[in-house]
CSV table of C-alpha atoms in Angstrom, one decimal:
chain,number,residue,atom,x,y,z
A,30,MET,CA,-31.7,1.1,108.4
A,31,THR,CA,-32.0,-1.0,105.3
A,32,GLY,CA,-34.9,-2.4,103.3
A,33,THR,CA,-35.8,-5.9,102.6
A,34,SER,CA,-35.2,-7.5,99.2
A,35,GLU,CA,-36.8,-10.6,97.8
A,36,LYS,CA,-33.5,-11.8,96.4
A,37,VAL,CA,-29.9,-10.8,96.9
A,38,GLN,CA,-28.7,-8.6,94.0
A,39,THR,CA,-25.1,-8.0,93.1
A,40,GLU,CA,-25.5,-5.4,90.4
A,41,LEU,CA,-28.0,-2.8,89.2
A,42,ARG,CA,-26.8,-0.5,86.4
A,43,LYS,CA,-27.2,3.3,86.7
A,44,GLN,CA,-27.6,3.6,82.9
A,45,ASP,CA,-30.8,1.5,83.1
A,46,PHE,CA,-32.5,4.5,84.7
A,47,TYR,CA,-31.5,7.1,82.1
A,48,PHE,CA,-33.9,8.9,79.9
A,49,GLU,CA,-33.6,12.0,77.6
A,50,LEU,CA,-35.3,15.1,79.0
A,51,PRO,CA,-35.7,18.2,76.9
A,52,GLN,CA,-34.3,21.2,78.8
A,53,GLU,CA,-37.5,23.2,78.3
A,54,LEU,CA,-39.6,20.8,80.3
A,55,ILE,CA,-37.7,21.6,83.5
A,56,ALA,CA,-40.2,23.8,85.4
A,57,GLN,CA,-38.5,27.1,86.5
A,58,ASP,CA,-41.5,28.6,88.4
A,59,PRO,CA,-44.3,27.2,90.4
A,60,LEU,CA,-47.9,27.6,89.2
A,61,GLU,CA,-49.9,30.2,90.9
A,62,ASP,CA,-52.6,27.7,91.9
A,63,ARG,CA,-50.8,24.8,93.5
A,64,SER,CA,-53.5,22.2,92.7
A,65,SER,CA,-53.8,23.1,89.0
A,66,SER,CA,-50.6,21.1,88.1
A,67,ARG,CA,-51.2,18.1,85.9
A,68,LEU,CA,-51.4,14.6,87.3
A,69,LEU,CA,-50.4,11.4,85.5
A,70,VAL,CA,-52.0,8.3,87.1
A,71,LEU,CA,-50.1,5.1,86.6
A,72,GLU,CA,-51.6,1.7,87.5
A,73,ARG,CA,-48.5,-0.1,88.8
A,74,HIS,CA,-49.7,-3.7,88.1
A,75,THR,CA,-50.8,-3.1,84.5
A,76,GLY,CA,-48.9,0.0,83.3
A,77,ALA,CA,-52.2,1.7,82.3
A,78,MET,CA,-52.0,5.5,82.4
A,79,SER,CA,-54.5,8.4,82.4
A,80,HIS,CA,-54.1,12.2,82.5
A,81,HIS,CA,-55.7,14.5,85.0
A,82,VAL,CA,-55.5,17.8,86.9
A,83,PHE,CA,-53.9,17.4,90.4
A,84,ARG,CA,-57.0,18.5,92.3
A,85,GLU,CA,-58.8,15.4,90.8
A,86,VAL,CA,-56.5,13.2,93.0
A,87,THR,CA,-59.5,12.9,95.3
A,88,ASP,CA,-61.2,10.7,92.7
A,89,PHE,CA,-58.6,8.1,93.2
A,90,LEU,CA,-58.7,8.1,97.0
A,91,CYS,CA,-61.2,5.9,98.9
A,92,PRO,CA,-62.9,6.2,102.3
A,93,GLY,CA,-60.7,4.2,104.7
A,94,ASP,CA,-57.4,5.1,102.9
A,95,CYS,CA,-54.6,6.9,104.6
A,96,LEU,CA,-52.5,9.8,103.2
A,97,VAL,CA,-49.1,10.3,104.7
A,98,LEU,CA,-47.4,13.7,104.4
A,99,ASN,CA,-44.0,15.0,105.4
A,100,ASN,CA,-44.4,18.2,107.5
A,101,THR,CA,-40.8,19.3,107.5
A,102,LYS,CA,-40.1,22.9,106.8
A,103,VAL,CA,-37.3,24.2,104.6
A,104,ILE,CA,-34.9,26.7,106.2
A,105,PRO,CA,-33.4,29.5,104.2
A,106,ALA,CA,-30.2,27.5,104.2
A,107,ARG,CA,-28.1,29.3,101.5
A,108,LEU,CA,-25.8,32.0,102.9
A,109,LEU,CA,-23.7,34.3,100.7
A,110,GLY,CA,-20.8,36.0,102.4
A,111,GLU,CA,-17.0,36.5,102.3
A,112,ARG,CA,-13.8,35.3,103.9
A,113,GLU,CA,-12.6,37.6,106.6
A,114,GLY,CA,-9.2,39.1,105.6
A,115,THR,CA,-9.5,38.5,101.9
A,116,GLY,CA,-13.1,39.6,101.1
A,117,ALA,CA,-13.3,36.6,98.7
A,118,HIS,CA,-16.9,35.5,97.9
A,119,VAL,CA,-18.1,32.4,99.7
A,120,GLU,CA,-21.3,30.4,99.6
A,121,VAL,CA,-22.4,28.2,102.5
A,122,LEU,CA,-25.3,25.7,102.4
A,123,LEU,CA,-26.5,24.5,105.8
A,124,LEU,CA,-27.1,20.7,105.7
A,125,LYS,CA,-27.6,19.5,109.3
A,126,ARG,CA,-27.4,21.0,112.8
A,127,ARG,CA,-24.9,18.9,114.7
A,128,LEU,CA,-24.8,20.6,118.1
A,129,GLY,CA,-25.9,24.0,119.2
A,130,ASP,CA,-24.4,26.5,116.8
A,131,ILE,CA,-22.3,23.9,115.0
A,132,TRP,CA,-23.6,22.9,111.6
A,133,GLU,CA,-22.5,20.5,108.9
A,134,THR,CA,-22.3,22.6,105.7
A,135,LEU,CA,-21.4,22.6,102.0
A,136,VAL,CA,-18.9,25.4,101.3
A,137,LYS,CA,-18.0,26.9,97.9
A,138,PRO,CA,-15.3,27.3,96.9
A,139,GLY,CA,-14.1,24.6,99.3
A,140,LYS,CA,-10.3,24.6,98.6
A,141,LYS,CA,-9.7,28.0,100.2
A,142,CYS,CA,-12.0,27.4,103.2
A,143,ARG,CA,-9.8,25.2,105.4
A,144,PRO,CA,-10.2,24.7,109.2
A,145,GLY,CA,-9.5,28.0,111.0
A,146,ALA,CA,-10.8,30.2,108.2
A,147,ARG,CA,-13.3,32.8,109.3
A,148,LEU,CA,-16.4,33.9,107.3
A,149,SER,CA,-18.7,36.9,107.5
A,150,PHE,CA,-22.3,37.3,106.3
A,151,GLY,CA,-24.6,40.4,106.2
A,152,ASN,CA,-21.8,42.9,107.0
A,153,GLY,CA,-20.9,40.9,110.2
A,154,LEU,CA,-24.4,40.2,111.4
A,155,LEU,CA,-23.5,36.5,111.3
A,156,LYS,CA,-19.9,35.2,111.6
A,157,ALA,CA,-18.5,31.7,111.4
A,158,GLU,CA,-15.4,29.7,111.9
A,159,ILE,CA,-14.6,26.5,109.9
A,160,LEU,CA,-13.8,23.8,112.4
A,161,GLU,CA,-13.0,20.7,110.4
A,162,THR,CA,-13.5,18.9,107.1
A,163,VAL,CA,-15.8,15.8,107.3
A,164,GLU,CA,-17.3,13.2,104.9
A,165,GLU,CA,-17.7,14.2,101.2
A,166,GLY,CA,-15.6,17.4,101.8
A,167,ASN,CA,-18.4,19.0,103.9
A,168,ARG,CA,-17.3,21.5,106.6
A,169,LEU,CA,-18.3,21.7,110.2
A,170,ILE,CA,-18.9,25.4,111.0
A,171,ARG,CA,-19.5,27.2,114.3
A,172,PHE,CA,-21.7,30.3,113.9
A,173,GLU,CA,-21.5,33.5,116.0
A,174,TYR,CA,-24.3,36.0,116.2
A,175,GLN,CA,-26.4,38.2,118.5
A,176,GLY,CA,-30.0,37.2,119.2
A,177,ILE,CA,-31.9,34.2,117.8
A,178,PHE,CA,-30.2,32.2,115.1
A,179,GLU,CA,-33.4,31.4,113.2
A,180,GLU,CA,-34.2,35.1,113.0
A,181,VAL,CA,-30.7,36.0,111.7
A,182,LEU,CA,-31.0,33.2,109.2
A,183,ASP,CA,-34.4,34.4,108.0
A,184,ALA,CA,-33.0,37.8,107.4
A,185,LEU,CA,-29.8,36.8,105.6
A,186,GLY,CA,-30.5,33.3,104.1
A,187,GLU,CA,-32.0,32.3,100.8
A,188,MET,CA,-34.0,29.3,99.9
A,189,PRO,CA,-31.6,26.5,98.7
A,190,LEU,CA,-33.3,26.0,95.3
A,191,PRO,CA,-31.9,23.1,93.2
A,192,PRO,CA,-29.3,24.0,90.6
A,193,TYR,CA,-31.6,23.4,87.7
A,194,ILE,CA,-33.8,26.3,88.8
A,195,THR,CA,-31.9,29.3,87.4
A,196,HIS,CA,-33.5,32.3,89.1
A,197,LYS,CA,-34.3,33.5,92.6
A,198,LEU,CA,-37.8,32.7,94.0
A,199,GLN,CA,-39.9,35.8,94.6
A,200,ASP,CA,-42.0,34.2,97.4
A,201,LYS,CA,-40.1,32.0,99.9
A,202,ASN,CA,-43.3,30.3,100.9
A,203,ARG,CA,-43.8,28.9,97.5
A,204,TYR,CA,-41.0,26.4,98.3
A,205,GLN,CA,-42.9,25.3,101.4
A,206,THR,CA,-45.8,22.9,101.6
A,207,VAL,CA,-48.9,24.5,103.1
A,208,TYR,CA,-48.6,22.1,106.1
A,209,ALA,CA,-44.8,22.7,106.7
A,210,ARG,CA,-44.3,22.8,110.5
A,211,TYR,CA,-40.9,21.6,111.8
A,212,GLU,CA,-37.8,23.4,110.5
A,213,GLY,CA,-34.8,21.5,109.4
A,214,SER,CA,-34.8,20.7,105.6
A,215,ALA,CA,-32.2,21.8,103.0
A,216,ALA,CA,-34.8,21.0,100.3
A,217,ALA,CA,-38.6,20.8,100.0
A,218,PRO,CA,-40.5,17.5,99.9
A,219,THR,CA,-41.8,18.7,96.5
A,220,ALA,CA,-44.7,16.3,96.0
A,221,GLY,CA,-46.5,18.1,98.8
A,222,LEU,CA,-46.3,21.5,97.0
A,223,HIS,CA,-49.4,20.5,95.0
A,224,PHE,CA,-51.7,20.5,98.0
A,225,THR,CA,-53.8,23.4,99.1
A,226,ARG,CA,-55.7,23.6,102.5
A,227,LYS,CA,-58.9,23.3,100.6
A,228,LEU,CA,-57.8,20.1,98.8
A,229,LEU,CA,-56.7,18.5,102.1
A,230,ASP,CA,-60.1,19.4,103.6
A,231,GLU,CA,-61.9,17.7,100.7
A,232,ILE,CA,-59.7,14.6,101.1
A,233,GLU,CA,-60.5,14.3,104.8
A,234,ALA,CA,-64.2,15.0,104.1
A,235,LYS,CA,-64.1,11.9,101.9
A,236,GLY,CA,-63.2,9.7,104.8
A,237,VAL,CA,-59.5,9.5,104.1
A,238,SER,CA,-57.2,9.8,107.1
A,239,VAL,CA,-54.5,12.5,106.7
A,240,VAL,CA,-51.4,11.9,108.9
A,241,TYR,CA,-48.0,13.5,109.2
A,242,VAL,CA,-44.4,12.3,109.6
A,243,THR,CA,-41.2,14.4,109.6
A,244,LEU,CA,-38.1,13.7,107.6
A,245,HIS,CA,-35.6,16.6,107.3
A,246,VAL,CA,-34.5,16.4,103.7
A,247,GLY,CA,-30.8,16.6,103.2
A,248,LEU,CA,-29.0,17.0,99.9
A,249,GLY,CA,-28.0,13.4,100.0
A,250,THR,CA,-31.5,12.5,98.6
A,251,PHE,CA,-30.6,14.5,95.5
A,252,ARG,CA,-26.9,13.6,95.3
A,253,PRO,CA,-26.1,12.1,91.9
A,254,VAL,CA,-25.4,8.4,91.7
A,255,LYS,CA,-21.7,8.3,90.6
A,256,GLU,CA,-21.2,4.5,90.8
A,257,GLU,CA,-22.1,2.5,87.7
A,258,ASN,CA,-23.3,-0.3,89.9
A,259,VAL,CA,-26.2,1.4,91.8
A,260,LEU,CA,-25.8,-1.0,94.8
A,261,GLU,CA,-22.4,0.7,95.6
A,262,HIS,CA,-24.2,4.1,96.2
A,263,HIS,CA,-24.4,5.2,99.8
A,264,MET,CA,-27.3,7.3,101.0
A,265,HIS,CA,-26.6,10.1,103.5
A,266,SER,CA,-28.5,9.8,106.8
A,267,GLU,CA,-31.5,12.0,107.4
A,268,PHE,CA,-33.4,12.5,110.6
A,269,PHE,CA,-37.0,11.3,110.8
A,270,GLN,CA,-39.8,11.2,113.3
A,271,VAL,CA,-43.1,9.2,113.4
A,272,PRO,CA,-45.6,10.4,116.0
A,273,GLU,CA,-47.5,7.8,118.0
A,274,GLU,CA,-50.8,9.0,116.5
A,275,THR,CA,-49.5,8.6,113.0
A,276,ALA,CA,-48.2,5.0,113.6
A,277,SER,CA,-51.5,4.1,115.2
A,278,VAL,CA,-53.7,5.4,112.3
A,279,ILE,CA,-51.5,3.7,109.7
A,280,ASN,CA,-51.6,0.4,111.5
A,281,ASP,CA,-55.4,0.6,112.0
A,282,VAL,CA,-55.9,1.5,108.3
A,283,ARG,CA,-53.8,-1.5,107.2
A,284,ALA,CA,-55.6,-3.8,109.6
A,285,ARG,CA,-58.9,-2.8,108.1
A,286,GLY,CA,-57.7,-3.3,104.6
A,287,GLY,CA,-57.3,0.3,103.6
A,288,ARG,CA,-54.5,1.6,101.5
A,289,VAL,CA,-51.5,3.7,102.7
A,290,ILE,CA,-50.6,6.3,100.2
A,291,CYS,CA,-47.5,8.4,100.7
A,292,VAL,CA,-47.0,12.0,99.5
A,293,GLY,CA,-43.4,12.1,98.2
A,294,THR,CA,-40.4,9.8,98.4
A,295,THR,CA,-39.5,11.3,101.8
A,296,SER,CA,-42.8,10.2,103.4
A,297,CYS,CA,-42.3,6.8,101.8
A,298,ARG,CA,-38.8,6.4,103.1
A,299,THR,CA,-39.9,7.4,106.6
A,300,ILE,CA,-42.6,4.9,107.0
A,301,GLU,CA,-40.6,2.1,105.4
A,302,SER,CA,-37.8,2.9,107.8
A,303,ALA,CA,-40.1,3.0,110.8
A,304,ALA,CA,-41.9,-0.4,110.0
A,305,ASP,CA,-40.8,-3.7,111.4
A,306,GLU,CA,-40.7,-6.9,109.3
A,307,THR,CA,-44.4,-7.5,109.7
A,308,GLY,CA,-45.3,-4.1,108.3
A,309,MET,CA,-46.2,-2.6,111.7
A,310,VAL,CA,-45.2,1.1,111.9
A,311,GLN,CA,-43.3,1.9,115.1
A,312,PRO,CA,-43.5,5.4,116.6
A,313,GLY,CA,-40.2,7.1,117.4
A,314,SER,CA,-37.4,9.0,115.8
A,315,GLY,CA,-33.9,8.3,114.4
A,316,ASP,CA,-31.7,8.5,111.4
A,317,THR,CA,-32.3,6.6,108.2
A,318,GLU,CA,-30.0,5.8,105.3
A,319,ILE,CA,-32.7,3.6,103.6
A,320,PHE,CA,-32.1,3.2,99.8
A,321,ILE,CA,-35.0,1.8,97.9
A,322,TYR,CA,-34.4,0.4,94.5
A,323,PRO,CA,-35.9,-2.4,92.3
A,324,GLY,CA,-36.0,-5.7,94.3
A,325,TYR,CA,-37.1,-3.9,97.5
A,326,ARG,CA,-40.3,-5.4,99.1
A,327,PHE,CA,-42.5,-2.6,100.4
A,328,LYS,CA,-43.7,-3.3,104.0
A,329,VAL,CA,-46.3,-0.6,104.3
A,330,LEU,CA,-46.8,1.6,101.2
A,331,ASP,CA,-49.6,0.8,98.7
A,332,GLY,CA,-49.4,4.0,96.6
A,333,LEU,CA,-47.3,7.1,96.0
A,334,ILE,CA,-47.9,10.7,94.9
A,335,THR,CA,-44.6,12.0,93.5
A,336,ASN,CA,-43.1,14.5,91.1
A,337,PHE,CA,-41.1,13.6,87.9
A,338,HIS,CA,-37.4,13.1,88.9
A,339,LEU,CA,-34.0,13.4,87.4
A,340,PRO,CA,-32.6,10.7,85.2
A,341,GLU,CA,-30.4,8.1,87.0
A,342,SER,CA,-31.4,9.5,90.4
A,343,THR,CA,-32.1,7.5,93.6
A,344,LEU,CA,-35.7,8.9,93.4
A,345,VAL,CA,-36.3,7.3,89.9
A,346,MET,CA,-35.0,4.1,91.4
A,347,LEU,CA,-37.4,4.3,94.3
A,348,VAL,CA,-40.4,4.9,92.0
A,349,SER,CA,-39.1,2.0,89.8
A,350,ALA,CA,-39.1,-0.3,92.9
A,351,LEU,CA,-42.8,0.4,93.3
A,352,ALA,CA,-44.1,0.2,89.7
A,353,GLY,CA,-41.3,-1.5,87.8
A,354,ARG,CA,-38.5,0.1,85.8
A,355,GLU,CA,-40.0,-0.4,82.4
A,356,ARG,CA,-43.5,0.9,83.4
A,357,VAL,CA,-41.9,4.0,85.1
A,358,LEU,CA,-39.8,4.8,82.1
A,359,ASN,CA,-42.8,4.3,79.8
A,360,ALA,CA,-44.7,6.7,82.0
A,361,TYR,CA,-41.8,9.2,81.8
A,362,HIS,CA,-41.7,9.0,78.0
A,363,GLU,CA,-45.5,9.5,77.9
A,364,ALA,CA,-45.1,12.6,80.2
A,365,ILE,CA,-42.4,14.0,77.9
A,366,ARG,CA,-44.6,13.5,74.8
A,367,GLU,CA,-47.5,15.2,76.6
A,368,ARG,CA,-45.2,18.1,77.7
A,369,TYR,CA,-45.5,17.6,81.4
A,370,ARG,CA,-43.4,19.9,83.6
A,371,PHE,CA,-40.5,18.1,85.4
A,372,PHE,CA,-38.7,18.3,88.8
A,373,SER,CA,-39.4,20.4,91.9
A,374,PHE,CA,-41.9,22.9,90.5
A,375,GLY,CA,-43.2,20.5,87.9
A,376,ASP,CA,-46.3,18.2,87.6
A,377,ALA,CA,-47.2,15.1,89.6
A,378,MET,CA,-47.7,11.4,89.2
A,379,LEU,CA,-49.9,9.1,91.2
A,380,ILE,CA,-48.9,5.4,91.3
A,381,LEU,CA,-51.5,3.0,92.6
């Protein structure tokens, strides 16, 4: 699915979304108290900014608003093993279940792992055969095991943390939202990591509707934009689902003049993919390749809670589509001056 634009663009330069980020501002560990992260609030029409603690997000939500969260659950998708016959080290990252025990994966090192190669994990508790090479050099792999795949994966797999996080996570659950429900993601919808059950209860008690969608986050969301002209970048497809109740609540809130505020770019991409041209959200499921960048006209979303993203990433481009590139970059420069923590385990931003 694609978005709508107010005018046909032919070029958007990647370098226009670049900013200098000091390495020490990349958060390596999550805070013990999820809701104690910092929160930069950006008024998207004026560029005005203010600084808060995340739990104060309730002050900016009004009775009659709707908060949309992505309840996907990250699977321990990183497997470390060896090639049968040679014992050579191999790393497999599960991206998407294709059919039964066949998965699309990212394999390192890829050159030696050709179709027909066999792999072993956990002293043979899990075995695999590489079937074929597909788009982007990914591999289709068929797994072999005794028992239940999810239990084997839980025992052997590691959380697939982004490469800028340099050490292993002590508590797997800290890379899950407190409302994670449906397994299938290769990465967390990180804006949701700031919420506690207590905070969600407070938000609902204020008269804000809290609803859920599912989008299984693939690595395509985080894939670097290689093309200088952003419009030539292709997003990988990701599975999404919008329950009937969620669509109904969102449509009712909009009809009454309430605001729809998404938690994370994945929730945003889901409801924008599920909406028709009039802005009515349709229940159902499917795959989306929606790429949102400046010039996109939002059909549903009024506000966004999000983390601070990588320079030149599709996520910075999405945020810039909502608040304007210059305002977003100004906010990022302000966050750097104020020593905010960046990326997955970092601080948050509310754009209204």
